[in-house]
PDB file of C-alpha atoms and ligand atoms in Angstrom:
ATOM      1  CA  UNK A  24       0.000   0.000   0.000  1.00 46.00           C
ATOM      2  CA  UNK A  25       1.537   2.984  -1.161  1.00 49.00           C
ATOM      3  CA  UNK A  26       2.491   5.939   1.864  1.00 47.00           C
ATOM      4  CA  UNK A  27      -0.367   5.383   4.274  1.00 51.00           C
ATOM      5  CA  UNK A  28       1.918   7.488   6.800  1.00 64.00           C
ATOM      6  CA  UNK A  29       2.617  10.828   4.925  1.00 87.00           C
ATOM      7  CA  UNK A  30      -0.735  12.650   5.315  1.00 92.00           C
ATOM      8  CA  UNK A  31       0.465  15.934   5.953  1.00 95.00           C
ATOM      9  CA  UNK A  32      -3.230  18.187   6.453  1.00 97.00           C
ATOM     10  CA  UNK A  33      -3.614  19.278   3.041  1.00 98.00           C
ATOM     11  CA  UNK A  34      -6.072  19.434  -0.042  1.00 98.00           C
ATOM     12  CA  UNK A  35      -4.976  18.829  -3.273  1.00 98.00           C
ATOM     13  CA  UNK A  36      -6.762  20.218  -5.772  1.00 98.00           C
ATOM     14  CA  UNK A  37      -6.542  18.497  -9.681  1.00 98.00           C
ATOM     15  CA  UNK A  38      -7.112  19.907 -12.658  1.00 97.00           C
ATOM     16  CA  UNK A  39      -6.363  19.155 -16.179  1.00 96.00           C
ATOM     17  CA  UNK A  40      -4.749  22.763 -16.704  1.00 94.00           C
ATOM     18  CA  UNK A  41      -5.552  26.265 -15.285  1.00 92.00           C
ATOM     19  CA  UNK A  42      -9.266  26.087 -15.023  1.00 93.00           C
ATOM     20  CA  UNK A  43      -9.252  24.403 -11.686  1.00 96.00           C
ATOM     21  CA  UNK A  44      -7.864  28.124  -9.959  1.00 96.00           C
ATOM     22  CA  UNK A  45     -11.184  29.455 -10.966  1.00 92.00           C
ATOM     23  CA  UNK A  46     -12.279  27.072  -7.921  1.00 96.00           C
ATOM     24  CA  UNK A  47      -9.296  27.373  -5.905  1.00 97.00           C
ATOM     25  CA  UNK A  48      -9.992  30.870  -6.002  1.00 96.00           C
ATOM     26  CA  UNK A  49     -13.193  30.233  -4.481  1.00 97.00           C
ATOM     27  CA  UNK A  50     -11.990  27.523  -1.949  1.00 97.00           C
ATOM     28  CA  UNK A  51      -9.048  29.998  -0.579  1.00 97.00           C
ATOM     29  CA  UNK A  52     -11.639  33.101  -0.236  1.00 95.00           C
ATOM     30  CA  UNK A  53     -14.081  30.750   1.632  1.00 92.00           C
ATOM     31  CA  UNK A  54     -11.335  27.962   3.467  1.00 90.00           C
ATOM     32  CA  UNK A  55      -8.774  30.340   3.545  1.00 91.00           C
ATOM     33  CA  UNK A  56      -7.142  28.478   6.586  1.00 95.00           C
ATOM     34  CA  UNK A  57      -6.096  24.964   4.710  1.00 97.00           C
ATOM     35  CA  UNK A  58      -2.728  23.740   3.417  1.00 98.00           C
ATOM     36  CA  UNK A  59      -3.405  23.626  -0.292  1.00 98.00           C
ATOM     37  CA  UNK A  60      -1.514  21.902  -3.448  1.00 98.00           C
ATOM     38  CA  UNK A  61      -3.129  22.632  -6.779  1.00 98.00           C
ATOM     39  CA  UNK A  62      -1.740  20.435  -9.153  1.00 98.00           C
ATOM     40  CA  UNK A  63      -2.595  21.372 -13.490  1.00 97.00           C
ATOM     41  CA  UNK A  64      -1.414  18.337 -16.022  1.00 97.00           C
ATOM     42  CA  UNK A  65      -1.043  21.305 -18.640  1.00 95.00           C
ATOM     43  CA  UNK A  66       1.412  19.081 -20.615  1.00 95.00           C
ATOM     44  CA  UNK A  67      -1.496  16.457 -21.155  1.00 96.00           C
ATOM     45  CA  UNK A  68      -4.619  19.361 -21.498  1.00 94.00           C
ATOM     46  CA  UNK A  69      -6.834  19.156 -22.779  1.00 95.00           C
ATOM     47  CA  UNK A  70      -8.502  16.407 -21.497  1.00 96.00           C
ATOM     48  CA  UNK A  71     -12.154  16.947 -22.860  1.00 94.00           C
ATOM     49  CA  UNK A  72     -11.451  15.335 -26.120  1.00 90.00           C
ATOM     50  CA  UNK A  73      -9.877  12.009 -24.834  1.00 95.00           C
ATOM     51  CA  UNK A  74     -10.922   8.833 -23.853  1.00 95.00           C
ATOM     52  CA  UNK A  75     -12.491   7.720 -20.609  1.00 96.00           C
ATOM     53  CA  UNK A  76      -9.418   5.026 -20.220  1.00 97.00           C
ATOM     54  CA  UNK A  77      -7.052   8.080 -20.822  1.00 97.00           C
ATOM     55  CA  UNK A  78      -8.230  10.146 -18.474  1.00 97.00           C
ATOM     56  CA  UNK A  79      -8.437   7.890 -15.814  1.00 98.00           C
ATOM     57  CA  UNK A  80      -5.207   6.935 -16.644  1.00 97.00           C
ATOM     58  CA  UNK A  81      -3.704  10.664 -16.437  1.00 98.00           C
ATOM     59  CA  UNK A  82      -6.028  11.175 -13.108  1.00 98.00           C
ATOM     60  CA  UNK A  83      -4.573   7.825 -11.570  1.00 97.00           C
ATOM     61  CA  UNK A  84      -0.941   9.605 -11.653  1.00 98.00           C
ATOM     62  CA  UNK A  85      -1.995  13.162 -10.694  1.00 98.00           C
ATOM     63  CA  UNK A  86      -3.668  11.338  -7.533  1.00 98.00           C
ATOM     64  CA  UNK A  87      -0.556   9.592  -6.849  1.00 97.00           C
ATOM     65  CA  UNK A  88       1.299  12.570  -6.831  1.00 98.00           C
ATOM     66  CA  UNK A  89      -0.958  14.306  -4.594  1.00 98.00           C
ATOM     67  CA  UNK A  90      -1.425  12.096  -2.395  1.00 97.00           C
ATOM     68  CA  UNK A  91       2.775  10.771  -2.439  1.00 96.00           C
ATOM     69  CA  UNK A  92       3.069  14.715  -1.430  1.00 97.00           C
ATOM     70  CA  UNK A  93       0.832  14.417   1.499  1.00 97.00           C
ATOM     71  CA  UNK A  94      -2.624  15.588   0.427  1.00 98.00           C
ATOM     72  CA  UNK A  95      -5.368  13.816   2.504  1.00 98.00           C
ATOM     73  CA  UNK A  96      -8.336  14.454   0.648  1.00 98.00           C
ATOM     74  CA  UNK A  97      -8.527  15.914  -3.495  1.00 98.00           C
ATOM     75  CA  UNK A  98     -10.678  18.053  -4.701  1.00 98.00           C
ATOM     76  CA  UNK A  99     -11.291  16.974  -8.693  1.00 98.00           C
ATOM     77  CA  UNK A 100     -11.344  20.790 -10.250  1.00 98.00           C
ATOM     78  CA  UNK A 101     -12.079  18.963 -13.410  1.00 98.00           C
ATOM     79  CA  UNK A 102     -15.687  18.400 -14.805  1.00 98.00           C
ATOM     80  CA  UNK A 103     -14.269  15.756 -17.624  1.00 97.00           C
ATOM     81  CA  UNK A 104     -12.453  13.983 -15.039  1.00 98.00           C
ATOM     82  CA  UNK A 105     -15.530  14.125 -12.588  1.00 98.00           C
ATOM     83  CA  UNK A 106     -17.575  13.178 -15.198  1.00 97.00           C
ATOM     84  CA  UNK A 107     -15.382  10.281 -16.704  1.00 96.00           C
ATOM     85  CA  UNK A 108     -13.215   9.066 -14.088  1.00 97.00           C
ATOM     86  CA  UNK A 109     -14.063   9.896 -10.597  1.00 98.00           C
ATOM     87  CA  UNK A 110     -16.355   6.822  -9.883  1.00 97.00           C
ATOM     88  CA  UNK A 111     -14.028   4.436 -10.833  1.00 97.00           C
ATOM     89  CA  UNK A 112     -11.436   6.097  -8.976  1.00 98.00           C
ATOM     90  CA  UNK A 113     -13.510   5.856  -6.081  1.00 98.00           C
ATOM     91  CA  UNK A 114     -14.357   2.585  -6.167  1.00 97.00           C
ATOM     92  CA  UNK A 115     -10.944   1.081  -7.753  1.00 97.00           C
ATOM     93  CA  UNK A 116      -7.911   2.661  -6.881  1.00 97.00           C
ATOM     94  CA  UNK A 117      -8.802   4.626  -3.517  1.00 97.00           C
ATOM     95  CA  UNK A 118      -9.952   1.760  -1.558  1.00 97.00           C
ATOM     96  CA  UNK A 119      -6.880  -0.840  -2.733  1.00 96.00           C
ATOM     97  CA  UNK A 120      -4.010   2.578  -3.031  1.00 96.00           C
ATOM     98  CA  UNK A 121      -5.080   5.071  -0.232  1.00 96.00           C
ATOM     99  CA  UNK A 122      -8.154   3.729   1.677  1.00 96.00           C
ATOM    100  CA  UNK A 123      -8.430   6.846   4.715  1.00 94.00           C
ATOM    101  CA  UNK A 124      -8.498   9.576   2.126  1.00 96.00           C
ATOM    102  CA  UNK A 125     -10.862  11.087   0.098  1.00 98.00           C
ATOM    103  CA  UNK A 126     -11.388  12.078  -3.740  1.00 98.00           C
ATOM    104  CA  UNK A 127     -14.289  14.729  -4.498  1.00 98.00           C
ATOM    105  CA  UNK A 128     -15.523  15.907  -7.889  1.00 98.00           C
ATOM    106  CA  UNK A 129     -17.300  19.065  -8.906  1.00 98.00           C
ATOM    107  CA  UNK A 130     -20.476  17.363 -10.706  1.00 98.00           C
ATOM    108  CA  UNK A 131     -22.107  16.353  -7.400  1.00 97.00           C
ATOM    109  CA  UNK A 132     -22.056  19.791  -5.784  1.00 98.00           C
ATOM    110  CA  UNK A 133     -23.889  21.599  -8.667  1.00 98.00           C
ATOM    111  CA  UNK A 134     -25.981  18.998  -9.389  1.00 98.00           C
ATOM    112  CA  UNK A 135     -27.641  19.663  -5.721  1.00 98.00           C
ATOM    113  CA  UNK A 136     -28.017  22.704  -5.859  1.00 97.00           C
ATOM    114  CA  UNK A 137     -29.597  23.090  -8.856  1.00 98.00           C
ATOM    115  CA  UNK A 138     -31.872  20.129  -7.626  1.00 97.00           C
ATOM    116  CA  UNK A 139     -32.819  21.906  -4.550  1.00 97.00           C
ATOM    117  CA  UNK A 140     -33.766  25.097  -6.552  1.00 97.00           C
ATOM    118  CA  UNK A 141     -37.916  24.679  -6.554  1.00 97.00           C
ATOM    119  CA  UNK A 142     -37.870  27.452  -9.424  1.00 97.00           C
ATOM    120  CA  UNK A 143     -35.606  25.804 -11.904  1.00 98.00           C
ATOM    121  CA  UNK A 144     -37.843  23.456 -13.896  1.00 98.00           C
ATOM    122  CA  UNK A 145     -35.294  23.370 -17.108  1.00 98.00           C
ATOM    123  CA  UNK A 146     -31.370  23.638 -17.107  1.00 98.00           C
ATOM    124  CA  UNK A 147     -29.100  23.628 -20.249  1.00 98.00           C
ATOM    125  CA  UNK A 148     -25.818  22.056 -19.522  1.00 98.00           C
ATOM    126  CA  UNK A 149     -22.547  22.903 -21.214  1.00 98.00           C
ATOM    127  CA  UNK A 150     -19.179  21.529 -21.184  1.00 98.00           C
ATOM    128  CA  UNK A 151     -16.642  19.178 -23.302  1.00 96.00           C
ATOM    129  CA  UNK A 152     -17.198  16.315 -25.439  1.00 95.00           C
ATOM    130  CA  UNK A 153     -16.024  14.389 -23.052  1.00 94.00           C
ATOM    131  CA  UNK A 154     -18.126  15.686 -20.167  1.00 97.00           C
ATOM    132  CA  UNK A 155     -21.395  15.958 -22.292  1.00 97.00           C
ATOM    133  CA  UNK A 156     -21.018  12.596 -23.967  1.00 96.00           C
ATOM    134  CA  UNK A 157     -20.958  10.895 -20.349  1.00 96.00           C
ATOM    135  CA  UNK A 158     -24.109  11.695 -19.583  1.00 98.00           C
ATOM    136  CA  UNK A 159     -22.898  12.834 -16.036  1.00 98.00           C
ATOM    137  CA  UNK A 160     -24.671  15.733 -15.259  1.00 98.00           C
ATOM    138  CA  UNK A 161     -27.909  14.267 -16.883  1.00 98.00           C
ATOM    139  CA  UNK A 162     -28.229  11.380 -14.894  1.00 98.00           C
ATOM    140  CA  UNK A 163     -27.172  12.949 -11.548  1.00 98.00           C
ATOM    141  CA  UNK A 164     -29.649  15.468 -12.291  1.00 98.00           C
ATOM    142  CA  UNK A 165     -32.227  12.937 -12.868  1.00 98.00           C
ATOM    143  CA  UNK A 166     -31.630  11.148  -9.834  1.00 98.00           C
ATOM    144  CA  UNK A 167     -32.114  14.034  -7.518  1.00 98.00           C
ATOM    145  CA  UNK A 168     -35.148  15.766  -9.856  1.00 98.00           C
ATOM    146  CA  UNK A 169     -36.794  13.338 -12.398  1.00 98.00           C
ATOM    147  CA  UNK A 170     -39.227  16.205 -13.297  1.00 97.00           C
ATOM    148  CA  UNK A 171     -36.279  18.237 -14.756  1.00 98.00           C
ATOM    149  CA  UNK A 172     -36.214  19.218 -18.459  1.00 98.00           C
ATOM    150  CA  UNK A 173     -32.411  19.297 -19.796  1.00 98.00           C
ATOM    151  CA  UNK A 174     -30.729  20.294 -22.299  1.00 98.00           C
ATOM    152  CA  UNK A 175     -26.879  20.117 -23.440  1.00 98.00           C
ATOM    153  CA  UNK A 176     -24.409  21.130 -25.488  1.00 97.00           C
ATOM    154  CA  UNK A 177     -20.755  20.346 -26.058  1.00 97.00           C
ATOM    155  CA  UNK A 178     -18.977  23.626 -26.467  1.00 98.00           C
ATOM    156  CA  UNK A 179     -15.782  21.877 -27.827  1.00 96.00           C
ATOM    157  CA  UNK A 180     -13.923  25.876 -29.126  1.00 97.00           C
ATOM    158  CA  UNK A 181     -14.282  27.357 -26.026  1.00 96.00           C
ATOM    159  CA  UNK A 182     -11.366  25.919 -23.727  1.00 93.00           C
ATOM    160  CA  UNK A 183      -8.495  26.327 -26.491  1.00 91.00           C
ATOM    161  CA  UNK A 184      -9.637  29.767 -27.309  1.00 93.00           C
ATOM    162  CA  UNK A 185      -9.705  30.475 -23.612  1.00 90.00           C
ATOM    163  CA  UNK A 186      -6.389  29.043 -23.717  1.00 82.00           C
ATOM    164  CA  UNK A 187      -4.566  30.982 -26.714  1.00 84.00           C
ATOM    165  CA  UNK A 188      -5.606  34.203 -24.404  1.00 85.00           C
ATOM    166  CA  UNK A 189      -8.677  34.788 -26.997  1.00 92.00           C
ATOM    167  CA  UNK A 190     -11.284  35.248 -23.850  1.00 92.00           C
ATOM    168  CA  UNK A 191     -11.818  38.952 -24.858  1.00 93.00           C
ATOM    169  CA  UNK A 192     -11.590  38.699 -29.173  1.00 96.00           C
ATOM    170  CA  UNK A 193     -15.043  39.286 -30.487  1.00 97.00           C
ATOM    171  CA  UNK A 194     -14.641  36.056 -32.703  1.00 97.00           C
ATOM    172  CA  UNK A 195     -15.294  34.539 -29.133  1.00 97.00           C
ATOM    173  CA  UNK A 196     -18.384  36.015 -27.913  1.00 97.00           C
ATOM    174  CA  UNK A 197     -19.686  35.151 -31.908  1.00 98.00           C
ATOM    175  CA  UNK A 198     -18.629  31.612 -31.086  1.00 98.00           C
ATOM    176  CA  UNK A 199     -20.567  31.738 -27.731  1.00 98.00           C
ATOM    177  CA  UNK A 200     -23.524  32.878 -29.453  1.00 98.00           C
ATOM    178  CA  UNK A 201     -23.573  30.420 -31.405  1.00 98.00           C
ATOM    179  CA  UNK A 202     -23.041  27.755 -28.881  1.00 98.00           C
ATOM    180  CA  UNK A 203     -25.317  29.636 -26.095  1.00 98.00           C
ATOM    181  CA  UNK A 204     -28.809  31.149 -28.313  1.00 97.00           C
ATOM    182  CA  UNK A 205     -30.069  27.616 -29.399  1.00 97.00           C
ATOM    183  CA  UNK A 206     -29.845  26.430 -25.578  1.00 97.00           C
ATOM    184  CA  UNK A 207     -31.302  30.271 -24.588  1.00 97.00           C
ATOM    185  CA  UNK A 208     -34.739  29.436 -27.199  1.00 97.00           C
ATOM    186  CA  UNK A 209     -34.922  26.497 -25.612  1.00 97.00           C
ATOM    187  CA  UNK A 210     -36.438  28.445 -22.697  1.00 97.00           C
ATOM    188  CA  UNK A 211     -34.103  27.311 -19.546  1.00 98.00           C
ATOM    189  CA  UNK A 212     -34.670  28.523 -16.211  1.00 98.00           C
ATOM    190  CA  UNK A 213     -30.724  28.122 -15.362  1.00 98.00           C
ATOM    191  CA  UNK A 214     -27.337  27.091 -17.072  1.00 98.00           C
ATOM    192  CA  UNK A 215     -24.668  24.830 -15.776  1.00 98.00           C
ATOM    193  CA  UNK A 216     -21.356  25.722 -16.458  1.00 98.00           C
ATOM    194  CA  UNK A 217     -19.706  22.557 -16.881  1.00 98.00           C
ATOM    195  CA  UNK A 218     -15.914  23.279 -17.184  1.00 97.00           C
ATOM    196  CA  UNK A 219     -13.016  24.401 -15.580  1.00 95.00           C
ATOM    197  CA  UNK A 220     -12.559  27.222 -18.119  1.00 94.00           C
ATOM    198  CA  UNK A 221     -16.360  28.769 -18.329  1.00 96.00           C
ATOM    199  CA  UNK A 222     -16.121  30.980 -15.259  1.00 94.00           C
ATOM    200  CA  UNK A 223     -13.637  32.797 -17.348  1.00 92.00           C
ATOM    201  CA  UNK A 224     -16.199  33.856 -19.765  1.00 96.00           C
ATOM    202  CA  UNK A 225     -19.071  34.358 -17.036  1.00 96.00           C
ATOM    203  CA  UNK A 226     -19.806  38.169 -17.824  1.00 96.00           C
ATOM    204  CA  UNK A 227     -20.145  37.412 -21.497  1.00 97.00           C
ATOM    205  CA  UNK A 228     -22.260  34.171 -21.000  1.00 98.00           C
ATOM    206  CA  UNK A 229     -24.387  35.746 -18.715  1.00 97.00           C
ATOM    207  CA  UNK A 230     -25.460  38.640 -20.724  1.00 97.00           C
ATOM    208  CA  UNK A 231     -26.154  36.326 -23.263  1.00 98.00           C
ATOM    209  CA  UNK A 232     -28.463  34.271 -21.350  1.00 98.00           C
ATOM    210  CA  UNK A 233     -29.968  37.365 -20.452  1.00 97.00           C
ATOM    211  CA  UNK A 234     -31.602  38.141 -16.624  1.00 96.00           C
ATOM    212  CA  UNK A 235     -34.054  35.247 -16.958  1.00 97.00           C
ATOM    213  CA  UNK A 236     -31.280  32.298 -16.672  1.00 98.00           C
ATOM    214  CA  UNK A 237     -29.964  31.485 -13.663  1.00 98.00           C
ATOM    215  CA  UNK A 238     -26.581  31.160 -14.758  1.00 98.00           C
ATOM    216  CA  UNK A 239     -24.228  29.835 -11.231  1.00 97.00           C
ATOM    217  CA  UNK A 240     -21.194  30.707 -10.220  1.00 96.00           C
ATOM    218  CA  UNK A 241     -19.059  27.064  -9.910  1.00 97.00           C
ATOM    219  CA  UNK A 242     -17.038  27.813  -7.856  1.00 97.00           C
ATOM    220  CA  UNK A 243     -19.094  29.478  -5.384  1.00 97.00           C
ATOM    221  CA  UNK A 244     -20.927  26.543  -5.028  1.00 97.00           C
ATOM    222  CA  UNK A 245     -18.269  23.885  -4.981  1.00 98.00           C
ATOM    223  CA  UNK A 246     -16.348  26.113  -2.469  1.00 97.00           C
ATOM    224  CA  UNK A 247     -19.557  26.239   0.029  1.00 96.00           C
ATOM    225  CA  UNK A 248     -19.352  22.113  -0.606  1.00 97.00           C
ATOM    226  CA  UNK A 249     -16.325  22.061   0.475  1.00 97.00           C
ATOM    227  CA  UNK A 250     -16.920  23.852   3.788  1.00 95.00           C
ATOM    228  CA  UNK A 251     -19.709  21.239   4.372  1.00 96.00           C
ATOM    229  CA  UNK A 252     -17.865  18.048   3.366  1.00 97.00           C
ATOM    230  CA  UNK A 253     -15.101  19.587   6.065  1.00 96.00           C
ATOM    231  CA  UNK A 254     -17.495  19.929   8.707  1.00 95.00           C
ATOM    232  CA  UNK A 255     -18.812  16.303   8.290  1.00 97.00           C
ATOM    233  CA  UNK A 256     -15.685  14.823   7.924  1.00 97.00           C
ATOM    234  CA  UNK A 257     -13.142  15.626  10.538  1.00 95.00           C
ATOM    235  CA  UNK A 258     -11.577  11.810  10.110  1.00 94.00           C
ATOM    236  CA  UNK A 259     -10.077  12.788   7.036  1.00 94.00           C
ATOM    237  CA  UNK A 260      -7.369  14.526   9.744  1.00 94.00           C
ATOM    238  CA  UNK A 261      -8.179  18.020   8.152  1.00 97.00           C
ATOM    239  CA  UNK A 262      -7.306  21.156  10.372  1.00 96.00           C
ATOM    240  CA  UNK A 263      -6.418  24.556   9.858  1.00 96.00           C
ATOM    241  CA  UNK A 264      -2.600  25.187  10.894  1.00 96.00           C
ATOM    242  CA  UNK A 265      -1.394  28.510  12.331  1.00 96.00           C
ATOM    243  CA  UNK A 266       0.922  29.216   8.553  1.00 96.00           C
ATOM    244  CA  UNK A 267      -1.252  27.966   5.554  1.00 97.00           C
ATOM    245  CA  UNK A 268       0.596  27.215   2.714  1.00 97.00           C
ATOM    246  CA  UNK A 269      -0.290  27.123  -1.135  1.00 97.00           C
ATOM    247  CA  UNK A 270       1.358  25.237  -3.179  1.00 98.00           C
ATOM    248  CA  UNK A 271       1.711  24.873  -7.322  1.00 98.00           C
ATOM    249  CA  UNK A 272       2.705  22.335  -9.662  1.00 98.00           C
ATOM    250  CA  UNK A 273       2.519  22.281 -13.086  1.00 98.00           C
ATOM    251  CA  UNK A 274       3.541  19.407 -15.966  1.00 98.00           C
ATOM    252  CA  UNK A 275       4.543  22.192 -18.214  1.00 96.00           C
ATOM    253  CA  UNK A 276       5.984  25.746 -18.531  1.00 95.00           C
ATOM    254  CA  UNK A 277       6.031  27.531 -15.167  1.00 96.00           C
ATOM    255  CA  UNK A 278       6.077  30.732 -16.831  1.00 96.00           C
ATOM    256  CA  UNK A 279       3.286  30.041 -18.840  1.00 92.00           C
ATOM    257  CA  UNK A 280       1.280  29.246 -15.747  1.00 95.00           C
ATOM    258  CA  UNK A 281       1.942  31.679 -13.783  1.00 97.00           C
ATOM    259  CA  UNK A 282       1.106  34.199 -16.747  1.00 93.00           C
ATOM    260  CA  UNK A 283      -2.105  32.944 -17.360  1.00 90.00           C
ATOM    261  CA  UNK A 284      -2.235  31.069 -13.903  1.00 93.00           C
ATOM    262  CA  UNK A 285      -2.853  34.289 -12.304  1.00 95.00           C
ATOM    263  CA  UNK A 286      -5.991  35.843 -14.396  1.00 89.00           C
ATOM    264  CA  UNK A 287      -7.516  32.741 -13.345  1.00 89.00           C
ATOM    265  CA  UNK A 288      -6.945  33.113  -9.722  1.00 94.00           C
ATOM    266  CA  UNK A 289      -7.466  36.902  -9.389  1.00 91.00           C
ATOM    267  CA  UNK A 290      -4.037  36.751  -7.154  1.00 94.00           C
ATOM    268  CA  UNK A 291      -0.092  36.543  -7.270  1.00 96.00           C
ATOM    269  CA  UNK A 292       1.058  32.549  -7.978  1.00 97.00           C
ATOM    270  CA  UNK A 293       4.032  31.793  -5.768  1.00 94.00           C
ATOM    271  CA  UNK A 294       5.526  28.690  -4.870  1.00 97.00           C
ATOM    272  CA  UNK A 295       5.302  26.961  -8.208  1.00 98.00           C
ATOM    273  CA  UNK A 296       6.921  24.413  -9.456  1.00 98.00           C
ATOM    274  CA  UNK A 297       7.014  22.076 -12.706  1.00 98.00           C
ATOM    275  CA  UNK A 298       6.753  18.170 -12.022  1.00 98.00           C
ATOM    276  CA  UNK A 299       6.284  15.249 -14.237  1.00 96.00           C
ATOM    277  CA  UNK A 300       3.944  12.997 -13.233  1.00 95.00           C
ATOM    278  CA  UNK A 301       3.599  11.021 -15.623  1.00 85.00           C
ATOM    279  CA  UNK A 302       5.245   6.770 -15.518  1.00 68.00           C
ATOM    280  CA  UNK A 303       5.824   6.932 -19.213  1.00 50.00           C
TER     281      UNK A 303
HETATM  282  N1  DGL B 416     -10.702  20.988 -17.114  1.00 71.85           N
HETATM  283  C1  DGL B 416     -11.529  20.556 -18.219  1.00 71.85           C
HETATM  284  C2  DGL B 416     -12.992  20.470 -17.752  1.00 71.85           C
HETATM  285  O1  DGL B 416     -13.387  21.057 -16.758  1.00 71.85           O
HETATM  286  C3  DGL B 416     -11.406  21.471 -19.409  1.00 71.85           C
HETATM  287  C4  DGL B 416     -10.056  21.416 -20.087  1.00 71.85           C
HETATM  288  C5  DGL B 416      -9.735  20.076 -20.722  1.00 71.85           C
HETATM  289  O2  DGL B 416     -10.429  19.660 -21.684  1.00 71.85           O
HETATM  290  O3  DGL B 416      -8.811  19.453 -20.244  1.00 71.85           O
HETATM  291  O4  DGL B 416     -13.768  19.804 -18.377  1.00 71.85           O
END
């Protein structure tokens, strides 16, 4: 059994590139007083148009890191990974590999909340291929709200032009229009943003969803999860320590992350390093 001994009080949070700081953000405004490690596979992103045996492949290393560097519990930033790996991570590796600690996903949290919203009768649902193709959201939603009316819609362009730093270009919002006006006639009461990256476009998405759609904040939501989970689960060993730390890792350029790292996050990225996680 690998490291059973080196929990060292801190949550690791995964993503498949930057998009998972647009949560961190959120989890170090709301649990400012954790030891964090935010770990991005930027070398491997994107993951969204991969297969399900890929990305659980990729996810099985980044977890190994993280937890190999002491994290007792992970936070899955990633809705592909949530969507196409987490259960089988949860029921394969973590009880055999690293039985007293915990992975999360994202998909769970908004799915609840938008079930426990008695107004929202309809929700359109967008994300990658990957995500979208899974089904994830869908049948979580249906679960918790059978009544619910969905609709999705793979938005495949949106993370690499978030990526090339083409948030802002107006071929973007005509690309979001595109993607967003056939879900908006479809008369939705709220819209899931289901990827890392979409919190980056939120102004723009919202006004073109207009005041009627609901559209949540991801992060916000997952973040108030979090809080929650914490609360519930002081076994996992969790505490707040007098010095917090944050810590970075990246599979690729560390300049290139911190560059773009720190839009995402809305603060300064110390502490960052580049790792390969990868067995190849
Ligand atoms: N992090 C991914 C997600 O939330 C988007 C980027 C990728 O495709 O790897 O789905």
């Amino acid at each position: 059994m690998l490291g059973q001994e080196n929990k060292k009080n801190i949550i690791g949070v995964f993503d498949s590139g930057l998009g998972g700081l647009t949560v961190l953000k959120y989890f170090l405004h709301d649990n400012p007083g954790y030891n964090y490690i935010y770990l991005g596979d930027n070398a491997r992103l994107p993951y969204g148009e991969k297969s399900p045996e890929t990305i659980y492949d990729y996810t099985r290393e980044a977890a190994d890191f993280l937890f190999t560097a002491g994290c007792n519990l992970i936070i899955i930033a990633c809705n592909t990974v949530s969507a196409q790996a987490l259960r089988r991570l949860q029921q394969e590796y973590l009880p055999s590999a690293y039985p007293d600690r915990r992975i999360l996903g994202v998909i769970r949290p908004l799915v609840e909340a938008i079930a426990r919203d008695k107004k929202i009768k309809s929700v359109g649902i967008i994300g990658t291929k990957a995500t979208i193709n899974s089904d994830a959201y869908k049948l979580e939603l249906k679960k918790l709200k059978p009544e619910l009316r969905i609709e999705q819609q793979a938005t495949p362009l949106l993370v690499p032009l978030i990526e090339e730093g083409w948030a802002r270009k107006p071929e973007t919002k005509m690309i979001l229009k595109k993607y967003l006006r056939p879900l908006k006639a479809k008369q939705i009461d709220a819209l899931i943003l289901g990827c890392t990256h979409y919190p980056f476009l939120y102004k723009e998405i919202n006004k073109i969803m207009g005041r009627r759609i609901l559209v949540p904040q991801p992060g916000e939501i997952i973040a108030r999860s979090l809080v929650d989970y914490l609360a519930r689960h002081e076994e996992l060993g969790l505490t707040t320590p007098a010095n917090p730390t944050c810590k970075f890792y990246t599979t690729d350029d560390q300049r290139l992350f911190k560059d773009w790292g720190e839009k995402f996050l809305g603060s300064e990225i110390k502490n960052l390093e580049r790792v390969k996680i990868s067995e190849l």
